[in-house]
Coordinates of C-alpha atoms and ligand atoms in Angstrom, one line a residue:
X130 CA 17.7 3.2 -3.8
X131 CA 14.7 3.6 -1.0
X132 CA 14.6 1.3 1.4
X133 CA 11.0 1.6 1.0
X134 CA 8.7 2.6 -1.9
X135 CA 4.9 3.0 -0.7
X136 CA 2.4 3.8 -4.2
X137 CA -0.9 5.2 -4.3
X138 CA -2.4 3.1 -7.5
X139 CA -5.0 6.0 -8.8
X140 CA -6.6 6.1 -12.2
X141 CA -8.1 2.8 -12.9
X142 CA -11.4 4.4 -13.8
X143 CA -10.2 7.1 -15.8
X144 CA -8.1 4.4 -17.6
X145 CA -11.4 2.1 -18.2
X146 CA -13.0 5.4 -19.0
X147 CA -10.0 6.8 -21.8
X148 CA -10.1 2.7 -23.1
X149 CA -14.0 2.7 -23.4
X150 CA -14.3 -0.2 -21.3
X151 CA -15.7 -1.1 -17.9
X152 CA -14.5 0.4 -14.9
X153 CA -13.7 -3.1 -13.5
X154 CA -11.5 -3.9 -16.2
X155 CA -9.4 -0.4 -15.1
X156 CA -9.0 -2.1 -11.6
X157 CA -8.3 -5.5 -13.8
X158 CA -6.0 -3.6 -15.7
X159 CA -4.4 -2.0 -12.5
X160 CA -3.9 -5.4 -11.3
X161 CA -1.8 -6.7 -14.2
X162 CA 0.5 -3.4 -13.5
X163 CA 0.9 -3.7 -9.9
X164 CA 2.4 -7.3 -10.8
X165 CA 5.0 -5.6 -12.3
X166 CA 6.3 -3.5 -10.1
X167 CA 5.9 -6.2 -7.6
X168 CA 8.7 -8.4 -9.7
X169 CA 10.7 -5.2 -10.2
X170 CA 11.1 -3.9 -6.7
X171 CA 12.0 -7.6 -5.8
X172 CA 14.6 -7.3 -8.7
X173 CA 16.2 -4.0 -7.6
X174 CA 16.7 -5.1 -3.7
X175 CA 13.8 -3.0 -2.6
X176 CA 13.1 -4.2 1.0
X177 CA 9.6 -2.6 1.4
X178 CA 7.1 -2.0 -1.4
X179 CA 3.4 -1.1 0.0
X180 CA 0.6 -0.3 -1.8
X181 CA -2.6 1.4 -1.3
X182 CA -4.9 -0.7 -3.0
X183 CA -8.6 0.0 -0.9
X184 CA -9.2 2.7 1.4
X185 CA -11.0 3.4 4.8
X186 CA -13.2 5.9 2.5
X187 CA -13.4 3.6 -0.7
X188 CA -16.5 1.8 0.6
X189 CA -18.4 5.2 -0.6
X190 CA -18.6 3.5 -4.1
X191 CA -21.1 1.3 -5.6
X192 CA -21.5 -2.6 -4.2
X193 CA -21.4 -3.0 -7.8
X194 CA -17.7 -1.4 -7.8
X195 CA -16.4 -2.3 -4.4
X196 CA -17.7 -6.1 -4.1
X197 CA -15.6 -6.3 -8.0
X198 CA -12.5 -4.6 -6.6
X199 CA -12.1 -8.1 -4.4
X200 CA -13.2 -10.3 -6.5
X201 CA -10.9 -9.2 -8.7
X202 CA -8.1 -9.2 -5.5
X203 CA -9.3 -12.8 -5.0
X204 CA -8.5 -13.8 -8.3
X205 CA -5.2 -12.3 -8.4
X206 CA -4.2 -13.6 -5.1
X207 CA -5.4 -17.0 -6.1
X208 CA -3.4 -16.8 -9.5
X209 CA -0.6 -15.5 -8.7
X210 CA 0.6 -16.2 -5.4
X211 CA 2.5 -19.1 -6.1
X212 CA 4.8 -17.0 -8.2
X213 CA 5.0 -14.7 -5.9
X214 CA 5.8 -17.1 -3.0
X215 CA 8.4 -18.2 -5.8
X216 CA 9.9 -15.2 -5.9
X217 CA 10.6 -15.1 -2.3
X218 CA 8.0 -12.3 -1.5
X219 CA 6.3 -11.6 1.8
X220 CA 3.3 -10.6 1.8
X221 CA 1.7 -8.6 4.8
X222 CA -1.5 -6.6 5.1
X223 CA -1.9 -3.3 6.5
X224 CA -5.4 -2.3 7.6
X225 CA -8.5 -4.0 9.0
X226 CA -8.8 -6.9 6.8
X227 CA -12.0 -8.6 9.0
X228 CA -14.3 -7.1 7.5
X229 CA -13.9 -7.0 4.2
X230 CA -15.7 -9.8 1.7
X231 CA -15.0 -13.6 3.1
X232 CA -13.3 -15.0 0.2
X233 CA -11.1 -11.7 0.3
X234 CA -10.2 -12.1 3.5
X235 CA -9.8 -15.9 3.4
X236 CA -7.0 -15.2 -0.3
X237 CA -5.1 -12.9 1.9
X238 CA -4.8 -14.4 4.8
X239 CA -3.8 -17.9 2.9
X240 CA -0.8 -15.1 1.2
X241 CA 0.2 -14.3 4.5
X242 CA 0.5 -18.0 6.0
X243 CA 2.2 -18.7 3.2
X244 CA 5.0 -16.2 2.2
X245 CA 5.8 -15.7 6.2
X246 CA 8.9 -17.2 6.2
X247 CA 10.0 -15.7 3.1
X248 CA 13.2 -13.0 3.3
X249 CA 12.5 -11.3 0.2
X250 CA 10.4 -8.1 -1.1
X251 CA 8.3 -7.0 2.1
X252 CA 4.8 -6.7 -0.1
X253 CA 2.7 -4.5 2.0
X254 CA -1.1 -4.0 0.5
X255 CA -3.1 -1.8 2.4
X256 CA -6.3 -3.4 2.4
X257 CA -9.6 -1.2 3.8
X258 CA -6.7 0.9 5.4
X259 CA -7.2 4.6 6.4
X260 CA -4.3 6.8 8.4
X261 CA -6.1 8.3 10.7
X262 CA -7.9 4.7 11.7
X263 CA -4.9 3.7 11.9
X264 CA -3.5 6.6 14.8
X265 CA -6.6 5.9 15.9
X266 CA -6.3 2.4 16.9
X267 CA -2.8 3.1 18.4
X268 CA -4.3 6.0 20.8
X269 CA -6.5 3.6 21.4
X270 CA -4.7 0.8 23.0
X271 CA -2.2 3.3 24.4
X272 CA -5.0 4.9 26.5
X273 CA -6.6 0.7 27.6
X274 CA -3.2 0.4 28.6
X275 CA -2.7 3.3 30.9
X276 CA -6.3 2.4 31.8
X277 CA -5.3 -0.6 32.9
X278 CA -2.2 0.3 34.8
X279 CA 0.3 -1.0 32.7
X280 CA 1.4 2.5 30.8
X281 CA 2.7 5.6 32.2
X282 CA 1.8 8.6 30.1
X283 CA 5.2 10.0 30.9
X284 CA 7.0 7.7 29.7
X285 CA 5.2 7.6 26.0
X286 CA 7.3 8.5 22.9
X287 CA 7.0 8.6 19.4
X288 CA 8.1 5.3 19.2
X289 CA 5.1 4.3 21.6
X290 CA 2.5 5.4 18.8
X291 CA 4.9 4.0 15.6
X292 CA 4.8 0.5 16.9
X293 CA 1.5 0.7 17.4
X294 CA 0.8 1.1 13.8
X295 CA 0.1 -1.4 11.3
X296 CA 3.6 -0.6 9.5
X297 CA 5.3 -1.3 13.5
X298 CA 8.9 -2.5 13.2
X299 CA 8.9 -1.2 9.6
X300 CA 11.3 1.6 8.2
X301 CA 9.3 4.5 6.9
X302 CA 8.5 4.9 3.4
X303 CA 11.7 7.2 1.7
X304 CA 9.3 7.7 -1.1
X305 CA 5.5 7.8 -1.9
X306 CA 4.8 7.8 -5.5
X307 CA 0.7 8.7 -6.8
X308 CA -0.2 8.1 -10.3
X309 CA -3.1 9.9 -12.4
X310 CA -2.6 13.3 -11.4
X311 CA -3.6 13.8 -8.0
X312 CA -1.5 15.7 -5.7
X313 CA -2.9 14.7 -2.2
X314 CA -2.5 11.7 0.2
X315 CA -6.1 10.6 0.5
X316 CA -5.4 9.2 4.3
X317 CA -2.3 6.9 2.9
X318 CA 0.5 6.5 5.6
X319 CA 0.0 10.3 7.1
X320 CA 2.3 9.5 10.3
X321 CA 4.8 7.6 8.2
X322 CA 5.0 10.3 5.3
X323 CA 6.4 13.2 7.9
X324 CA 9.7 13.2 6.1
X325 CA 9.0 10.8 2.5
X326 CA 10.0 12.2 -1.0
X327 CA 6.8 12.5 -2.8
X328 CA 6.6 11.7 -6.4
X329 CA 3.7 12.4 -8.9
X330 CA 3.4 11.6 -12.1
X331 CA -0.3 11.9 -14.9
X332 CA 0.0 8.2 -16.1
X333 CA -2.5 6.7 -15.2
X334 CA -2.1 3.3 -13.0
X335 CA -3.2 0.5 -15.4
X336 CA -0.2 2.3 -17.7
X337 CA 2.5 2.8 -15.2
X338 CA 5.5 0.5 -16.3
X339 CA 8.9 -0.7 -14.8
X340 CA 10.2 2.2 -16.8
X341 CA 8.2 4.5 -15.1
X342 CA 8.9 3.3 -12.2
X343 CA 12.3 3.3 -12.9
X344 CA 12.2 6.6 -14.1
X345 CA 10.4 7.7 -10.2
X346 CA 13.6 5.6 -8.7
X347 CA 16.2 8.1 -10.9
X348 CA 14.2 10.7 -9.5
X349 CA 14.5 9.9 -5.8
X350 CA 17.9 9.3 -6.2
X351 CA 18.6 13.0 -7.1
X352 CA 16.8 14.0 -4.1
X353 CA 18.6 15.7 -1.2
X354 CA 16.5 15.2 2.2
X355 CA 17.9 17.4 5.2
X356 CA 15.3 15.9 7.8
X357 CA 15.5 19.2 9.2
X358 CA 19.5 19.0 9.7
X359 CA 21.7 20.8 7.9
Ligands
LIG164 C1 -7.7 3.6 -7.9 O1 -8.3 3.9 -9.1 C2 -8.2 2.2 -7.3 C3 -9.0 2.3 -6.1 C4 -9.2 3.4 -5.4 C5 -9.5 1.0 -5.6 P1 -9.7 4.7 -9.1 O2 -10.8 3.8 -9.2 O3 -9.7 5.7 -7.9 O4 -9.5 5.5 -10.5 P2 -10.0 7.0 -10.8 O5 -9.5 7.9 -9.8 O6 -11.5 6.9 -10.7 O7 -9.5 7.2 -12.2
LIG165 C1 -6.8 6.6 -3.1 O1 -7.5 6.8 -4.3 C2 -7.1 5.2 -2.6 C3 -6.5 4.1 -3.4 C4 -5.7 4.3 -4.5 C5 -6.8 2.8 -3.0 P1 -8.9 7.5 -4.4 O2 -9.3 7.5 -5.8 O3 -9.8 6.7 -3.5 O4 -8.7 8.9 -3.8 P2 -9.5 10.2 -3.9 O5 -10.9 9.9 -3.5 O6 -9.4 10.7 -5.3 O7 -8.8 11.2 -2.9
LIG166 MG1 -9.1 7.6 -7.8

């Protein structure tokens, strides 16, 4: 079993589009599915489950699209984050959360406050979250630091720019699983992936089930991973 599962939900709109509905019902849709896999990873002893559920480059769409996407977060959060506090879940977000819509921001935060103390499923949604933002940031307050004094440059390692990342402390994701098709990472988790299992599959995100995700899990668990070793 991976330690830690990381999924990029694609295919909401394709979904609306097959279902003739709107493409806000997809990312409804999508919402009702990622509640699933939420219970199951708790149920199988996953420690880490992160999703990528709004990107750095996802602002691109219509206000129409991107002011639904959180509304529809909103609601979800509101509605459901009582059973998911039950559950023993804690929720965490990766990414710069500021910015994004007031109420949004406000729902997550209250998730956060809430589930802190929890010792559960580490829920990880990665919320107006890009990768290289994210390396970004890290050089960024590596180089204020040696600015400052307080940082040799010598002395940086790896580790220096990996706890500098939103996903600090965290193990790195064993396996990144995409729905709908797509075989790229679309800025999701690039320094964390070096040595992840990838798994695609066409279903689209609305219609991936516990026994599809199950079915990714057998998968992985065939897997042989050298990390360069022998
Ligand atoms: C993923 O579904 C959800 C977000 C990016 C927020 P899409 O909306 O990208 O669905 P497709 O790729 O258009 O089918
Ligand atoms: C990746 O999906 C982002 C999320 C799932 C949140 P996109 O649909 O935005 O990715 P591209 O644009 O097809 O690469
Ligand atoms: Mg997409």
């Amino acid at each position: 079993m991976p330690a830690h599962v990381a999924v990029i939900m694609d295919g909401n709109g394709r979904w609306a589009k097959k279902n003739g509905v709107p493409r806000l019902s997809g990312h409804k849709a999508g919402m009702e599915a990622l509640k699933k896999i939420v219970r199951r990873s708790g149920e199988l002893g996953i420690d880490y489950l992160t999703v990528y559920a709004f990107s750095t480059e996802n602002w691109k769409r219509s206000d129409e699209e991107v002011g639904g996407i959180f509304k529809i977060l909103v609601y979800y959060m509101e509605r459901e984050i009582r059973e998911i506090h039950r559950e023993n879940v804690k929720v965490n977000i990766l990414g710069d959360y500021t910015i994004i819509p007031e109420a949004a921001r406000k729902a997550v935060e209250d998730a956060v406050e809430l589930t802190k103390n929890n010792t559960g499923l580490n829920f990880n949604i990665a919320l107006n979250y890009g990768g290289r933002d994210e390396i970004l940031r890290a050089v960024r307050s590596i180089a204020e630091e040696a600015r400052a004094g307080d940082l040799d440059p010598e002395s940086l390692t790896e580790e220096s720019v990996s706890e500098r990342l939103y996903t600090g402390g965290m193990p790195d994701p064993d396996l990144i699983i995409r729905t709908s098709g797509e075989l790229r990472l679309s800025n999701f988790l690039i320094w964390q992936s070096a040595y992840s299992e990838f798994y695609f599959t066409d279903i689209l995100w609305p219609d991936f089930d516990e026994s599809a995700y199950e079915e990714a899990l057998r998968d992985f668990s065939h897997r042989k991973r050298n990390f360069g070793g022998r």
